[in-house]
Coordinates of C-alpha atoms in Angstrom, one line a residue:
X1 CA -211.9 55.3 4.7
X2 CA -208.5 54.3 6.0
X3 CA -207.6 51.4 3.6
X4 CA -208.2 54.1 0.4
X5 CA -205.7 57.0 2.6
X6 CA -203.1 54.7 2.3
X7 CA -203.8 53.1 -1.2
X8 CA -203.5 57.4 -2.6
X9 CA -200.8 58.1 0.1
X10 CA -201.7 61.8 1.9
X11 CA -200.3 63.6 -0.6
X12 CA -202.5 62.6 -3.5
X13 CA -205.3 63.2 -1.6
X14 CA -206.0 67.1 -2.6
X15 CA -206.2 65.7 -6.3
X16 CA -209.5 64.2 -5.1
X17 CA -212.9 66.0 -7.4
X18 CA -215.0 65.8 -4.0
X19 CA -218.5 67.6 -4.7
X20 CA -219.3 70.5 -2.4
X21 CA -222.2 69.0 -0.8
X22 CA -220.6 66.0 0.5
X23 CA -217.2 67.9 1.2
X24 CA -217.5 67.3 4.8
X25 CA -217.9 63.6 4.5
X26 CA -215.4 62.1 1.8
X27 CA -217.0 58.6 2.5
X28 CA -219.9 59.8 0.8
X29 CA -218.1 61.4 -2.0
X30 CA -217.0 60.1 -5.4
X31 CA -213.2 60.5 -6.3
X32 CA -212.7 61.7 -9.5
X33 CA -209.6 63.4 -10.5
X34 CA -210.9 66.7 -12.5
X35 CA -208.2 66.9 -15.0
X36 CA -208.2 63.5 -16.2
X37 CA -212.3 63.8 -17.3
X38 CA -212.3 62.3 -20.5
X39 CA -216.1 61.2 -20.7
X40 CA -218.6 63.9 -19.1
X41 CA -219.0 65.3 -22.9
X42 CA -220.4 62.0 -24.3
X43 CA -223.5 61.9 -21.5
X44 CA -225.9 63.7 -23.9
X45 CA -225.0 61.3 -26.8
X46 CA -225.2 58.2 -24.6
X47 CA -228.6 59.4 -22.8
X48 CA -230.0 59.0 -26.3
X49 CA -229.3 56.1 -26.6
X50 CA -230.6 54.0 -23.8
X51 CA -233.9 53.7 -25.3
X52 CA -232.4 51.4 -27.6
X53 CA -231.5 48.8 -24.7
X54 CA -233.7 46.0 -25.1
X55 CA -233.3 44.7 -21.3
X56 CA -234.9 46.4 -18.4
X57 CA -231.9 44.9 -16.3
X58 CA -229.1 45.6 -18.4
X59 CA -225.4 44.5 -18.4
X60 CA -222.8 46.5 -19.0
X61 CA -219.3 45.3 -20.0
X62 CA -216.2 48.2 -19.8
X63 CA -212.8 47.8 -21.4
X64 CA -210.8 50.8 -19.9
X65 CA -212.2 52.1 -16.9
X66 CA -209.8 54.4 -15.5
X67 CA -211.4 55.5 -12.2
X68 CA -215.1 54.5 -13.1
X69 CA -216.4 58.0 -14.6
X70 CA -218.3 56.2 -17.9
X71 CA -219.2 52.9 -15.0
X72 CA -220.6 55.3 -12.3
X73 CA -223.0 56.9 -14.9
X74 CA -224.3 53.7 -16.5
X75 CA -224.9 52.5 -13.1
X76 CA -226.9 55.3 -11.8
X77 CA -228.8 56.2 -14.9
X78 CA -228.7 53.1 -17.4
X79 CA -229.6 51.0 -14.5
X80 CA -231.1 52.8 -12.7
X81 CA -234.0 50.0 -12.3
X82 CA -231.5 47.0 -12.2
X83 CA -228.4 45.6 -14.0
X84 CA -224.6 45.8 -13.2
X85 CA -221.2 46.4 -14.7
X86 CA -217.8 44.6 -15.2
X87 CA -215.2 46.9 -15.3
X88 CA -211.9 45.4 -16.9
X89 CA -208.7 47.7 -16.7
X90 CA -204.7 46.8 -15.8
X91 CA -204.4 49.4 -13.4
X92 CA -200.6 48.9 -14.2
X93 CA -200.8 45.2 -13.0
X94 CA -200.5 47.1 -9.2
X95 CA -197.3 47.8 -9.9
X96 CA -197.0 51.3 -9.7
X97 CA -198.5 53.7 -7.5
X98 CA -200.7 55.6 -10.0
X99 CA -202.4 52.4 -10.9
X100 CA -203.2 51.6 -7.2
X101 CA -204.4 54.6 -7.3
X102 CA -207.1 54.6 -9.9
X103 CA -207.7 50.7 -8.4
X104 CA -208.5 52.4 -5.2
X105 CA -210.6 55.0 -7.0
X106 CA -212.7 52.9 -8.7
X107 CA -213.5 50.6 -6.1
X108 CA -214.6 53.1 -3.8
X109 CA -217.1 54.8 -7.1
X110 CA -218.7 51.7 -7.9
X111 CA -219.2 50.6 -4.1
X112 CA -221.1 54.2 -3.4
X113 CA -223.4 53.6 -6.8
X114 CA -225.0 50.2 -4.4
X115 CA -225.3 48.4 -8.1
X116 CA -223.8 45.3 -8.3
X117 CA -220.0 45.7 -9.9
X118 CA -217.1 43.5 -10.7
X119 CA -213.4 45.0 -11.3
X120 CA -211.3 42.8 -13.3
X121 CA -207.5 43.9 -12.9
X122 CA -205.9 42.6 -15.8
X123 CA -205.3 43.2 -19.4
X124 CA -208.0 43.0 -21.8
X125 CA -207.5 39.7 -23.8
X126 CA -207.3 37.4 -20.5
X127 CA -210.3 38.9 -18.6
X128 CA -211.9 38.7 -21.8
X129 CA -211.3 35.3 -22.2
X130 CA -212.5 34.7 -18.5
X131 CA -215.8 36.4 -19.2
X132 CA -216.3 34.0 -22.4
X133 CA -215.7 30.9 -20.4
X134 CA -218.2 32.1 -17.9
X135 CA -220.6 33.0 -20.0
X136 CA -220.8 29.7 -21.7
X137 CA -222.4 28.5 -18.0
X138 CA -224.8 31.6 -18.0
X139 CA -228.3 31.2 -17.9
X140 CA -228.2 35.0 -19.3
X141 CA -225.3 35.2 -21.3
X142 CA -224.3 38.3 -23.4
X143 CA -223.9 41.6 -22.2
X144 CA -226.2 44.5 -23.4
X145 CA -224.5 47.4 -23.5
X146 CA -220.3 47.3 -24.1
X147 CA -217.8 50.5 -24.5
X148 CA -214.5 49.8 -25.8
X149 CA -211.8 52.2 -24.8
X150 CA -208.7 50.3 -24.0
X151 CA -205.4 50.7 -26.0
X152 CA -205.2 53.3 -28.8
X153 CA -203.1 50.9 -30.7
X154 CA -205.3 49.0 -33.9
X155 CA -204.6 45.7 -33.4
X156 CA -205.1 45.7 -29.6
X157 CA -208.5 47.7 -30.4
X158 CA -209.4 45.5 -33.1
X159 CA -208.8 42.3 -30.7
X160 CA -210.7 44.0 -28.0
X161 CA -213.6 44.7 -30.4
X162 CA -213.4 40.9 -31.5
X163 CA -213.8 39.3 -28.6
X164 CA -216.3 41.6 -26.9
X165 CA -218.2 41.1 -30.1
X166 CA -218.7 37.3 -28.9
X167 CA -219.8 38.5 -25.4
X168 CA -222.6 41.4 -27.3
X169 CA -226.3 40.0 -27.0
X170 CA -228.3 40.7 -30.3
X171 CA -229.3 43.9 -30.4
X172 CA -226.5 45.2 -28.1
X173 CA -225.2 49.1 -28.2
X174 CA -221.4 48.4 -28.7
X175 CA -219.2 51.9 -28.3
X176 CA -215.9 52.2 -29.8
X177 CA -214.1 55.6 -28.0
X178 CA -211.2 57.7 -30.2
X179 CA -212.3 57.0 -33.4
X180 CA -211.3 60.5 -34.2
X181 CA -208.6 60.8 -31.8
X182 CA -206.5 63.5 -33.1
X183 CA -203.0 62.7 -31.6
X184 CA -202.1 59.8 -34.0
X185 CA -203.0 60.2 -37.8
X186 CA -206.5 57.8 -38.2
X187 CA -204.1 55.6 -40.8
X188 CA -201.7 54.3 -38.3
X189 CA -201.0 51.3 -36.7
X190 CA -201.2 53.7 -33.5
X191 CA -204.6 54.7 -33.7
X192 CA -207.6 53.1 -32.9
X193 CA -209.7 53.9 -36.0
X194 CA -207.4 51.6 -38.2
X195 CA -208.7 48.5 -35.8
X196 CA -212.2 49.5 -35.4
X197 CA -212.3 50.1 -39.4
X198 CA -211.0 46.6 -39.7
X199 CA -213.3 45.4 -37.5
X200 CA -216.0 46.5 -39.1
X201 CA -215.1 45.6 -42.9
X202 CA -215.3 41.7 -40.8
X203 CA -218.6 41.7 -39.4
X204 CA -220.2 43.7 -42.6
X205 CA -223.9 43.4 -42.2
X206 CA -224.1 42.6 -38.5
X207 CA -224.6 46.1 -37.2
X208 CA -226.4 49.4 -37.6
X209 CA -224.1 52.6 -37.3
X210 CA -225.8 54.9 -34.8
X211 CA -223.4 57.5 -35.0
X212 CA -222.6 60.4 -37.4
X213 CA -219.5 60.4 -39.2
X214 CA -218.7 63.4 -37.5
X215 CA -219.1 61.9 -33.6
X216 CA -215.8 60.9 -31.5
X217 CA -217.0 57.8 -31.3
X218 CA -218.3 54.8 -33.3
X219 CA -221.3 53.4 -32.0
X220 CA -222.7 50.5 -33.5
X221 CA -225.9 48.4 -32.4
X222 CA -225.7 44.7 -33.1
X223 CA -228.0 42.8 -35.4
X224 CA -226.2 39.4 -35.6
X225 CA -227.1 36.6 -32.9
X226 CA -224.6 36.3 -30.1
X227 CA -221.7 33.7 -30.7
X228 CA -219.2 33.1 -28.1
X229 CA -217.5 31.0 -30.6
X230 CA -215.8 27.9 -28.5
X231 CA -216.8 25.3 -26.0
X232 CA -215.7 24.3 -22.7
X233 CA -214.8 20.6 -22.5
X234 CA -217.9 19.9 -20.4
X235 CA -220.1 20.8 -23.6
X236 CA -220.8 18.2 -25.7
X237 CA -224.0 18.5 -27.3
X238 CA -224.0 17.7 -31.3
X239 CA -225.5 21.3 -32.2
X240 CA -223.0 23.3 -29.8
X241 CA -220.0 21.1 -30.6
X242 CA -220.7 21.8 -34.7
X243 CA -221.3 25.5 -34.2
X244 CA -217.9 25.5 -32.1
X245 CA -216.0 23.7 -34.7
X246 CA -217.3 25.4 -37.5
X247 CA -219.3 22.5 -38.9
X248 CA -222.5 22.7 -41.5
X249 CA -224.6 21.8 -43.8
X250 CA -223.0 21.3 -47.3
X251 CA -226.1 21.3 -49.8
X252 CA -224.9 21.3 -53.7
X253 CA -228.0 21.9 -56.2
X254 CA -227.3 21.2 -59.9
X255 CA -230.0 23.4 -62.1
X256 CA -230.6 25.6 -65.0
X257 CA -232.4 28.5 -65.8
X258 CA -235.5 26.5 -65.9
X259 CA -235.6 25.3 -62.1
X260 CA -234.0 28.7 -61.0
X261 CA -237.1 29.6 -58.9
X262 CA -237.3 25.8 -57.4
X263 CA -234.1 25.9 -56.2
X264 CA -234.6 29.8 -54.5
X265 CA -237.7 28.1 -53.0
X266 CA -235.3 25.1 -51.4
X267 CA -232.8 27.3 -50.6
X268 CA -235.3 29.3 -48.3
X269 CA -236.7 26.4 -47.4
X270 CA -233.6 25.3 -45.7
X271 CA -232.7 29.0 -43.8
X272 CA -235.8 28.7 -42.4
X273 CA -235.7 25.5 -40.8
X274 CA -232.5 24.6 -39.9
X275 CA -230.5 26.0 -37.3
X276 CA -226.2 26.4 -37.8
X277 CA -224.0 26.8 -40.6
X278 CA -225.0 26.4 -44.7
X279 CA -222.9 26.5 -47.3
X280 CA -224.9 26.0 -51.2
X281 CA -223.2 25.1 -53.7
X282 CA -225.2 25.9 -57.0
X283 CA -223.4 23.9 -59.7
X284 CA -224.5 26.1 -62.9
X285 CA -225.9 24.0 -66.1
X286 CA -227.0 27.9 -68.0
X287 CA -228.1 30.1 -65.8
X288 CA -228.5 33.6 -66.6
X289 CA -227.2 36.3 -65.1
X290 CA -230.3 37.1 -63.4
X291 CA -230.8 33.7 -62.3
X292 CA -227.7 34.5 -60.1
X293 CA -228.6 37.7 -58.8
X294 CA -232.1 35.8 -57.4
X295 CA -230.5 33.3 -56.1
X296 CA -228.0 35.5 -54.5
X297 CA -230.7 37.1 -53.0
X298 CA -232.7 34.5 -51.8
X299 CA -230.4 34.1 -48.7
X300 CA -230.9 37.6 -48.1
X301 CA -229.1 38.8 -44.7
X302 CA -228.6 35.2 -43.3
X303 CA -225.0 35.7 -41.6
X304 CA -224.8 31.9 -41.5
X305 CA -225.5 31.3 -44.9
X306 CA -223.4 31.2 -48.1
X307 CA -223.8 30.5 -52.0
X308 CA -221.1 29.4 -53.9
X309 CA -221.7 29.1 -57.8
X310 CA -219.6 26.6 -59.2
X311 CA -219.5 25.8 -63.2
X312 CA -220.0 22.5 -64.4

């Protein structure tokens, strides 16, 4: 306990929230500041989501962990049978006493869970880029549960969402905090909702919304495949290179209304037997509006497919 006392200073030890059953032995108590609990009222909602997590040993990623309340909860409950967590928080880059105090508390609290954990003490963008590079070589890439609770700025929240989305497995639960934060107007660039909404517009069709309109947090479940979106230099397989560089197939079909059904069958066949990006260019030699609608429907919800109608 000596190192923790040194980090906090004797004048701050009185702020620690220590459970009564362990008050005589601080080394066996979680260290949380009672006036800084912005998480506990989400516990019941989060528990209802646990059944949606597909992995028996979930991998968890948090952006903005503070003293580790939510991280401890997830490790002790969601990861009761196995799993791990990565916590990202800048802790004032260790330049302030308050930042060093939070770092001392979170490392202490995570250690008490007895579960695998890792703390990245830096801003979210460099930390997430580190994780993206690491996941390229991981035998089990991606995360099953992601909590975004970092900056309140709209652009920061959008960027955090974009980067964690590349780390989210198909089926992952992704929670954005402060969607209904009341300290700034919702349409302000200083409010996370604006960034979250922009993220959701960009990724429309890639998730299900699990939260209600009135809930404080925006909760999504990812329905698309994980796409990290770049390669390390040593990664050089053709398929990986094509995906990372945005290359794909470009298929042109020149048709009129009598061949519309055959064209739809050809499009479905391509989608069923081809991995990666496909763009279909349909050169219109006399398609009916209903033909166009049905051809558009033929690509379904395939995220990697686009259809473009071209007038001759």
